[in-house]
PDB file of C-alpha atoms in Angstrom:
ATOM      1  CA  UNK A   1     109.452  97.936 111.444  1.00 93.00           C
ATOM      2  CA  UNK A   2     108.970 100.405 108.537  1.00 96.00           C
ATOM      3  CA  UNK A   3     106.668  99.121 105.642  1.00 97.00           C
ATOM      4  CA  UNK A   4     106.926 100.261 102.363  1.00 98.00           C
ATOM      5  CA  UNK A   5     104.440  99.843  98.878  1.00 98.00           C
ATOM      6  CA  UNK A   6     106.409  99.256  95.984  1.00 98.00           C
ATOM      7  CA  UNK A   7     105.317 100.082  92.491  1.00 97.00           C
ATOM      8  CA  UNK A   8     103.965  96.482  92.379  1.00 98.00           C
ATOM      9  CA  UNK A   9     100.236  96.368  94.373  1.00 95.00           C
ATOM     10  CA  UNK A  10     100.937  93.475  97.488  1.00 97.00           C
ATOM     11  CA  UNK A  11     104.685  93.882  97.199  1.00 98.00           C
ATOM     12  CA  UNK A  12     106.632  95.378 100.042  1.00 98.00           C
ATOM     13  CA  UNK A  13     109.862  96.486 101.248  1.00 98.00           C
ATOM     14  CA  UNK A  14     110.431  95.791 104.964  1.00 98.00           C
ATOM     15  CA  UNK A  15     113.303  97.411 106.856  1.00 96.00           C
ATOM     16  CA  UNK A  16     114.150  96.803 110.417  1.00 92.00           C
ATOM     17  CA  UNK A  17     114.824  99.710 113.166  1.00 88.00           C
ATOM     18  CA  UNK A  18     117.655  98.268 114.930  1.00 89.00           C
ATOM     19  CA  UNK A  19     118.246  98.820 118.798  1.00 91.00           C
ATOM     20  CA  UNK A  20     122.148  99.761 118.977  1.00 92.00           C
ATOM     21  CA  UNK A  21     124.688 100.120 121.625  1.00 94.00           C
ATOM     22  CA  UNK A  22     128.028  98.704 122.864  1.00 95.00           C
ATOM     23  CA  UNK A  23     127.261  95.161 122.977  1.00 95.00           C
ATOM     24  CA  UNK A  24     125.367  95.522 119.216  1.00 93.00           C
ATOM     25  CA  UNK A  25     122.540  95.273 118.089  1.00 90.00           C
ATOM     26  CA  UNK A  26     118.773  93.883 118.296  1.00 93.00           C
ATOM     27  CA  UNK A  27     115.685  93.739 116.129  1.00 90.00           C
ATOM     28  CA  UNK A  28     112.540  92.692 115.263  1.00 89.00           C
ATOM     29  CA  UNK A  29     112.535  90.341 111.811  1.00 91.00           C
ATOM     30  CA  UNK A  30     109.097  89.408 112.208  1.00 93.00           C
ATOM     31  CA  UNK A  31     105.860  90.867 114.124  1.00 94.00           C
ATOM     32  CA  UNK A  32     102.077  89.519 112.818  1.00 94.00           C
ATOM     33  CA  UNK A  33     100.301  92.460 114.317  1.00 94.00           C
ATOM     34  CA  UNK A  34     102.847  95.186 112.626  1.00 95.00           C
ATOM     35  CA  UNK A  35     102.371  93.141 109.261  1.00 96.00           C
ATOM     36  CA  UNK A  36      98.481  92.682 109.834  1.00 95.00           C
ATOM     37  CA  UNK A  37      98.146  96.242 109.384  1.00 95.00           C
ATOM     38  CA  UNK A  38      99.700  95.703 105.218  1.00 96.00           C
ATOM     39  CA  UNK A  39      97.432  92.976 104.975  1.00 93.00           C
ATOM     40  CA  UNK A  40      99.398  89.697 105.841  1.00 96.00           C
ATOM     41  CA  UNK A  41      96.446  87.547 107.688  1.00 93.00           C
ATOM     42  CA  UNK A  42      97.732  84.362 107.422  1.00 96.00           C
ATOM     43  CA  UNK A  43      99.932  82.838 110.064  1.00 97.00           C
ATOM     44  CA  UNK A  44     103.619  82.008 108.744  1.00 98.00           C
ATOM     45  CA  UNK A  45     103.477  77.927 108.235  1.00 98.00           C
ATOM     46  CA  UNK A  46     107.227  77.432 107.580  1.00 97.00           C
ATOM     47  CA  UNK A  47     110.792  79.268 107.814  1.00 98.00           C
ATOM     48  CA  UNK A  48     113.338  78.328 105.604  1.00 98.00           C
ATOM     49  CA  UNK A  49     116.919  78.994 105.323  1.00 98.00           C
ATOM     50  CA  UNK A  50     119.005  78.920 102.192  1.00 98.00           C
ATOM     51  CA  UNK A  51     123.138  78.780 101.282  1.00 98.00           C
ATOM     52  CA  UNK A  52     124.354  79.482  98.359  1.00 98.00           C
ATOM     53  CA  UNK A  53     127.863  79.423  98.104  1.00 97.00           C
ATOM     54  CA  UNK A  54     128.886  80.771  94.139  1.00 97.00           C
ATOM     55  CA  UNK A  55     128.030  84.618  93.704  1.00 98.00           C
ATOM     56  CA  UNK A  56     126.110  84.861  90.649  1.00 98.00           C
ATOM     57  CA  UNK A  57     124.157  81.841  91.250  1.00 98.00           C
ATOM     58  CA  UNK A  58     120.554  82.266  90.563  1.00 98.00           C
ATOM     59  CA  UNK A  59     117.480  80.648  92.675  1.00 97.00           C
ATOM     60  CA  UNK A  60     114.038  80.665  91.275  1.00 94.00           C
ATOM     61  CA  UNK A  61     111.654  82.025  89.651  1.00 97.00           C
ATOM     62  CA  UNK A  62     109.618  79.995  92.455  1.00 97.00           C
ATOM     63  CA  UNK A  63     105.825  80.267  93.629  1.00 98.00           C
ATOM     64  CA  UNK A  64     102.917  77.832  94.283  1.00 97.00           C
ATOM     65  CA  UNK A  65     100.157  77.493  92.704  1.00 97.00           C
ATOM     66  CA  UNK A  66      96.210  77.791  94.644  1.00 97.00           C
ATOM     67  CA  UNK A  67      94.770  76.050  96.872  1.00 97.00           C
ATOM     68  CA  UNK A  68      98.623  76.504  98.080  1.00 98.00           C
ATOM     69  CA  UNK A  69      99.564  79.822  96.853  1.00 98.00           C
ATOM     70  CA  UNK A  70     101.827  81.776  99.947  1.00 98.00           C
ATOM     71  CA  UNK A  71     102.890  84.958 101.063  1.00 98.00           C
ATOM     72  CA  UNK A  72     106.760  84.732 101.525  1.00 98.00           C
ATOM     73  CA  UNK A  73     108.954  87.384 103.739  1.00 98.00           C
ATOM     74  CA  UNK A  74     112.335  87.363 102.516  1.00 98.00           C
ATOM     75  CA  UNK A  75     115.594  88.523 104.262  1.00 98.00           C
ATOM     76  CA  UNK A  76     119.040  88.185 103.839  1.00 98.00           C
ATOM     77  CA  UNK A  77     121.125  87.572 106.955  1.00 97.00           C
ATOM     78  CA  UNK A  78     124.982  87.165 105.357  1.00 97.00           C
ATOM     79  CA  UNK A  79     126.587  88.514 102.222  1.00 98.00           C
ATOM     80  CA  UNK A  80     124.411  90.108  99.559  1.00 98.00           C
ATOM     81  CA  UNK A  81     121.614  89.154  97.394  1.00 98.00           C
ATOM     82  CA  UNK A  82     119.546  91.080  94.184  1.00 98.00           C
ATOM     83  CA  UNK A  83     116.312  89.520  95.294  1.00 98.00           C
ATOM     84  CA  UNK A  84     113.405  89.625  92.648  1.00 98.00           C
ATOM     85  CA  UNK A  85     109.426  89.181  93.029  1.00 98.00           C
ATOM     86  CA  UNK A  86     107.440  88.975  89.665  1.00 98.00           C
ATOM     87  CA  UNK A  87     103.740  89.809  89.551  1.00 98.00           C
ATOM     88  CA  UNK A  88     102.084  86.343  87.894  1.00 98.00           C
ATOM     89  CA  UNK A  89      98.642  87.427  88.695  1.00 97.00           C
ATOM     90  CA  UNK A  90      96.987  87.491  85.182  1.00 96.00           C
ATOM     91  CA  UNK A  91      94.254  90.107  86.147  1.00 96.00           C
ATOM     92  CA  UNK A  92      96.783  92.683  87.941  1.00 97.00           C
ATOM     93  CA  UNK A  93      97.766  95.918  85.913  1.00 97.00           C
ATOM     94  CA  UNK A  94     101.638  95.027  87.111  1.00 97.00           C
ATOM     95  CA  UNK A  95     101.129  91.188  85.103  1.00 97.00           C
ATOM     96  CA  UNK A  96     104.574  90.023  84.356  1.00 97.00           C
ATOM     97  CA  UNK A  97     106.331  93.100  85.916  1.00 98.00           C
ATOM     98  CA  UNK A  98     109.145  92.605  88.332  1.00 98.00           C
ATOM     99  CA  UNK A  99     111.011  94.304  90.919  1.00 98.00           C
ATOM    100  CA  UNK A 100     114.391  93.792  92.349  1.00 98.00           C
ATOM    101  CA  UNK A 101     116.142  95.374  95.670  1.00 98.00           C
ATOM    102  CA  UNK A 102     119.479  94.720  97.158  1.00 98.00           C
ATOM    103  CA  UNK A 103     119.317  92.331 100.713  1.00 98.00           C
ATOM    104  CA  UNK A 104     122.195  92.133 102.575  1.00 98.00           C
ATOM    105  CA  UNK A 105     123.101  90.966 105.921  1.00 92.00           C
ATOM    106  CA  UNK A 106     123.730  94.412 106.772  1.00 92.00           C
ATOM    107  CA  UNK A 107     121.221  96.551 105.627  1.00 95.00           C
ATOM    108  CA  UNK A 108     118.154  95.205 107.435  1.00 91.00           C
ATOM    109  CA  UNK A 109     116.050  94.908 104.363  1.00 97.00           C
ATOM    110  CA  UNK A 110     113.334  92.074 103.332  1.00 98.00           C
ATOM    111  CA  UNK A 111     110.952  92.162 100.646  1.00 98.00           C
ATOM    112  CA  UNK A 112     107.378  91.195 101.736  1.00 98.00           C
ATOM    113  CA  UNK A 113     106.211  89.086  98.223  1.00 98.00           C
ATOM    114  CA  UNK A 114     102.174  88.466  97.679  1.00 98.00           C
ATOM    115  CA  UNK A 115     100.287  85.291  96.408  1.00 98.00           C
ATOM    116  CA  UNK A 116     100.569  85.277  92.849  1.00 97.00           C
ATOM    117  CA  UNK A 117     104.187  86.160  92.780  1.00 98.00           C
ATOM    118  CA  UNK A 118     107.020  84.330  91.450  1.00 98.00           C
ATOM    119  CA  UNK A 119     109.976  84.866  93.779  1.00 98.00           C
ATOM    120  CA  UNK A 120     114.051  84.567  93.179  1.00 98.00           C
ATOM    121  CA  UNK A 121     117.134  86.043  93.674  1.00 98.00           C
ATOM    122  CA  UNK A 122     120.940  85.988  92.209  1.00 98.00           C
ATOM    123  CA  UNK A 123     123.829  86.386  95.466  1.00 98.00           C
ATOM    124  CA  UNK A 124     126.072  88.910  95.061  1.00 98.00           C
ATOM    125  CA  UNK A 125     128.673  87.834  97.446  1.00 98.00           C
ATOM    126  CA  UNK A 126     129.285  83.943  98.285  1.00 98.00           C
ATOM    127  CA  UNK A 127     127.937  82.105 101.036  1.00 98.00           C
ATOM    128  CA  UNK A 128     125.035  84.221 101.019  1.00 98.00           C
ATOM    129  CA  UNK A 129     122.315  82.793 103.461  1.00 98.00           C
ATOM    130  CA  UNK A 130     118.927  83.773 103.107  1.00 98.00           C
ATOM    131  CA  UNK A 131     115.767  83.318 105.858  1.00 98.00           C
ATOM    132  CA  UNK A 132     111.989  82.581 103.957  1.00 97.00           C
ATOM    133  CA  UNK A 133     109.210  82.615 106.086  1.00 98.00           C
ATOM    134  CA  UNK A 134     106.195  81.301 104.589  1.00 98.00           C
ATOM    135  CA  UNK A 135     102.456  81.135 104.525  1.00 98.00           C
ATOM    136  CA  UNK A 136     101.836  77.548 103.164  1.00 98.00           C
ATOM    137  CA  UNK A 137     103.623  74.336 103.878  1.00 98.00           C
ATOM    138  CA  UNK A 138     105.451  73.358 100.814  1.00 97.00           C
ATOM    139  CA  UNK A 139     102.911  71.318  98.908  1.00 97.00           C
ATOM    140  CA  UNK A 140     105.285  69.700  96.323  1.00 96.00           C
ATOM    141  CA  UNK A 141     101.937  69.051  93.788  1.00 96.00           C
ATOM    142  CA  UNK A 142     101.382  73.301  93.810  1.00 97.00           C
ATOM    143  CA  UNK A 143     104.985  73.822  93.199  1.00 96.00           C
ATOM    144  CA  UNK A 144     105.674  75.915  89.585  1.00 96.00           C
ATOM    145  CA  UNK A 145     108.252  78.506  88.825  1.00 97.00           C
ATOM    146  CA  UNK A 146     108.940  80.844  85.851  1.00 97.00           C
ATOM    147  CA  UNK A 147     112.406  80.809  83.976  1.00 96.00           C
ATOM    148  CA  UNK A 148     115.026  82.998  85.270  1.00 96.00           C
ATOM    149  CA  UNK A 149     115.680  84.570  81.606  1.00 96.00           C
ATOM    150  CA  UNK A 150     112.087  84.327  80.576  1.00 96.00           C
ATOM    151  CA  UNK A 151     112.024  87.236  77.409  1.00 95.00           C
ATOM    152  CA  UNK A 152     108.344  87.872  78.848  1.00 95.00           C
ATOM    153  CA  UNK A 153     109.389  88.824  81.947  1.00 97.00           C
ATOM    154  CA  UNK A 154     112.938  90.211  80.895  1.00 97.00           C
ATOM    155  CA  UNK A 155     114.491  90.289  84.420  1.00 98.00           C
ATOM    156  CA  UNK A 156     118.161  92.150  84.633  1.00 98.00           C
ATOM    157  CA  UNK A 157     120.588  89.982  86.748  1.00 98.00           C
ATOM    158  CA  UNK A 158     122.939  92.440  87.928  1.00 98.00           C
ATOM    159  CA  UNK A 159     126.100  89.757  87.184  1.00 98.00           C
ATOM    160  CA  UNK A 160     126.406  86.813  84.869  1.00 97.00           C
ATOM    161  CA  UNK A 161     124.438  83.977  85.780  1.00 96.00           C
ATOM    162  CA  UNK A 162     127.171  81.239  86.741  1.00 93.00           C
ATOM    163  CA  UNK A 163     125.221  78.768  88.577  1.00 95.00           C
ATOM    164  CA  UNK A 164     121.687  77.934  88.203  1.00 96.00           C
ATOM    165  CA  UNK A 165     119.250  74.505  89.308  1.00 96.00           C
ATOM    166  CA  UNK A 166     118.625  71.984  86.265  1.00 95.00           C
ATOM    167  CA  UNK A 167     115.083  72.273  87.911  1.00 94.00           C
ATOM    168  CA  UNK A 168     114.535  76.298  87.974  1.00 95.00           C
ATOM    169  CA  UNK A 169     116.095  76.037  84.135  1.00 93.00           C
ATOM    170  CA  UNK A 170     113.186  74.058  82.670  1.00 92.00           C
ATOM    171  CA  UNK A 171     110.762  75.785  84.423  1.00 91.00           C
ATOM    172  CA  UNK A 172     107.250  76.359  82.472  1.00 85.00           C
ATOM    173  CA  UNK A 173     104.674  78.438  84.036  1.00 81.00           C
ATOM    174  CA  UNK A 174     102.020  79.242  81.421  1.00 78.00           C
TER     175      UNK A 174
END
């Protein structure tokens, strides 16, 4: 698996190196000692799939708050996603910068998203399914999330928005 920083400090890009040959394909999505060595020390607590059927549809800004803050590994297994991690940590030099990258179900990618990041993403293509694996059960009382078109963040959607949550649109993180 190749790790790589992004410009935001915790955040990285994780690409898969494949095994190919006549009957297809195999590779590793997920190895705790190869991950260790970037820092990720907590054991994954829950995997989570998502569908989203509309392209353009928007999921998120989504994080938990401490004692339940998580590390999430995000990876898109069909169709296309922009996928989007915002640093929320108030004493970071990155606060309230984001970063997006293109998942698809073809180009091996997954983004590797800190505590004290909000994370979301807008599908490209429909029926886009998405795998989450995370480091802290969902703890419904440490749930937040920051507003998709937030001005202080100032996230570029690569399409329209055409479909978001009632839920992620009244979301109010500070």
């Amino acid at each position: 698996m190749k790790k790589t920083p992004l410009e935001l400090n915790g955040l990285y890009l994780l690409e898969t190196e494949p095994f190919k040959d006549h009957r297809g394909q195999f590779a590793r999505l997920f190895c705790a000692r190869e991950l260790a060595e970037i820092g990720l020390e907590k054991p994954i607590a829950q995997i989570n799939h998502s569908l989203t059927r509309a392209k353009g549809a928007v999921r998120g800004m989504h994080f938990q708050r401490p004692p339940h803050a998580e590390v999430k590994i995000v990876r898109c297994l069909k169709g296309a996603c922009f996928d989007v991690a915002v640093d929320l940590r108030e004493d970071s030099p990155t606060y309230l910068r984001w970063h997006g990258e293109i998942l698809t179900g073809e180009n091996g990618r997954a983004l590797l998203i800190p505590e004290g990041f909000a994370h979301g993403f807008q599908t490209l293509e429909p029926d886009t399914e998405l795998l989450y694996f995370h480091t802290e059960f969902y703890t419904p009382d440490s749930e937040s999330g920051a507003r998709y078109d937030d001005p202080a963040i100032g996230i570029e959607w690569p399409l329209p928005v055409c479909d978001i949550s009632e839920k992620d649109k009244s979301h109010k993180w500070r």
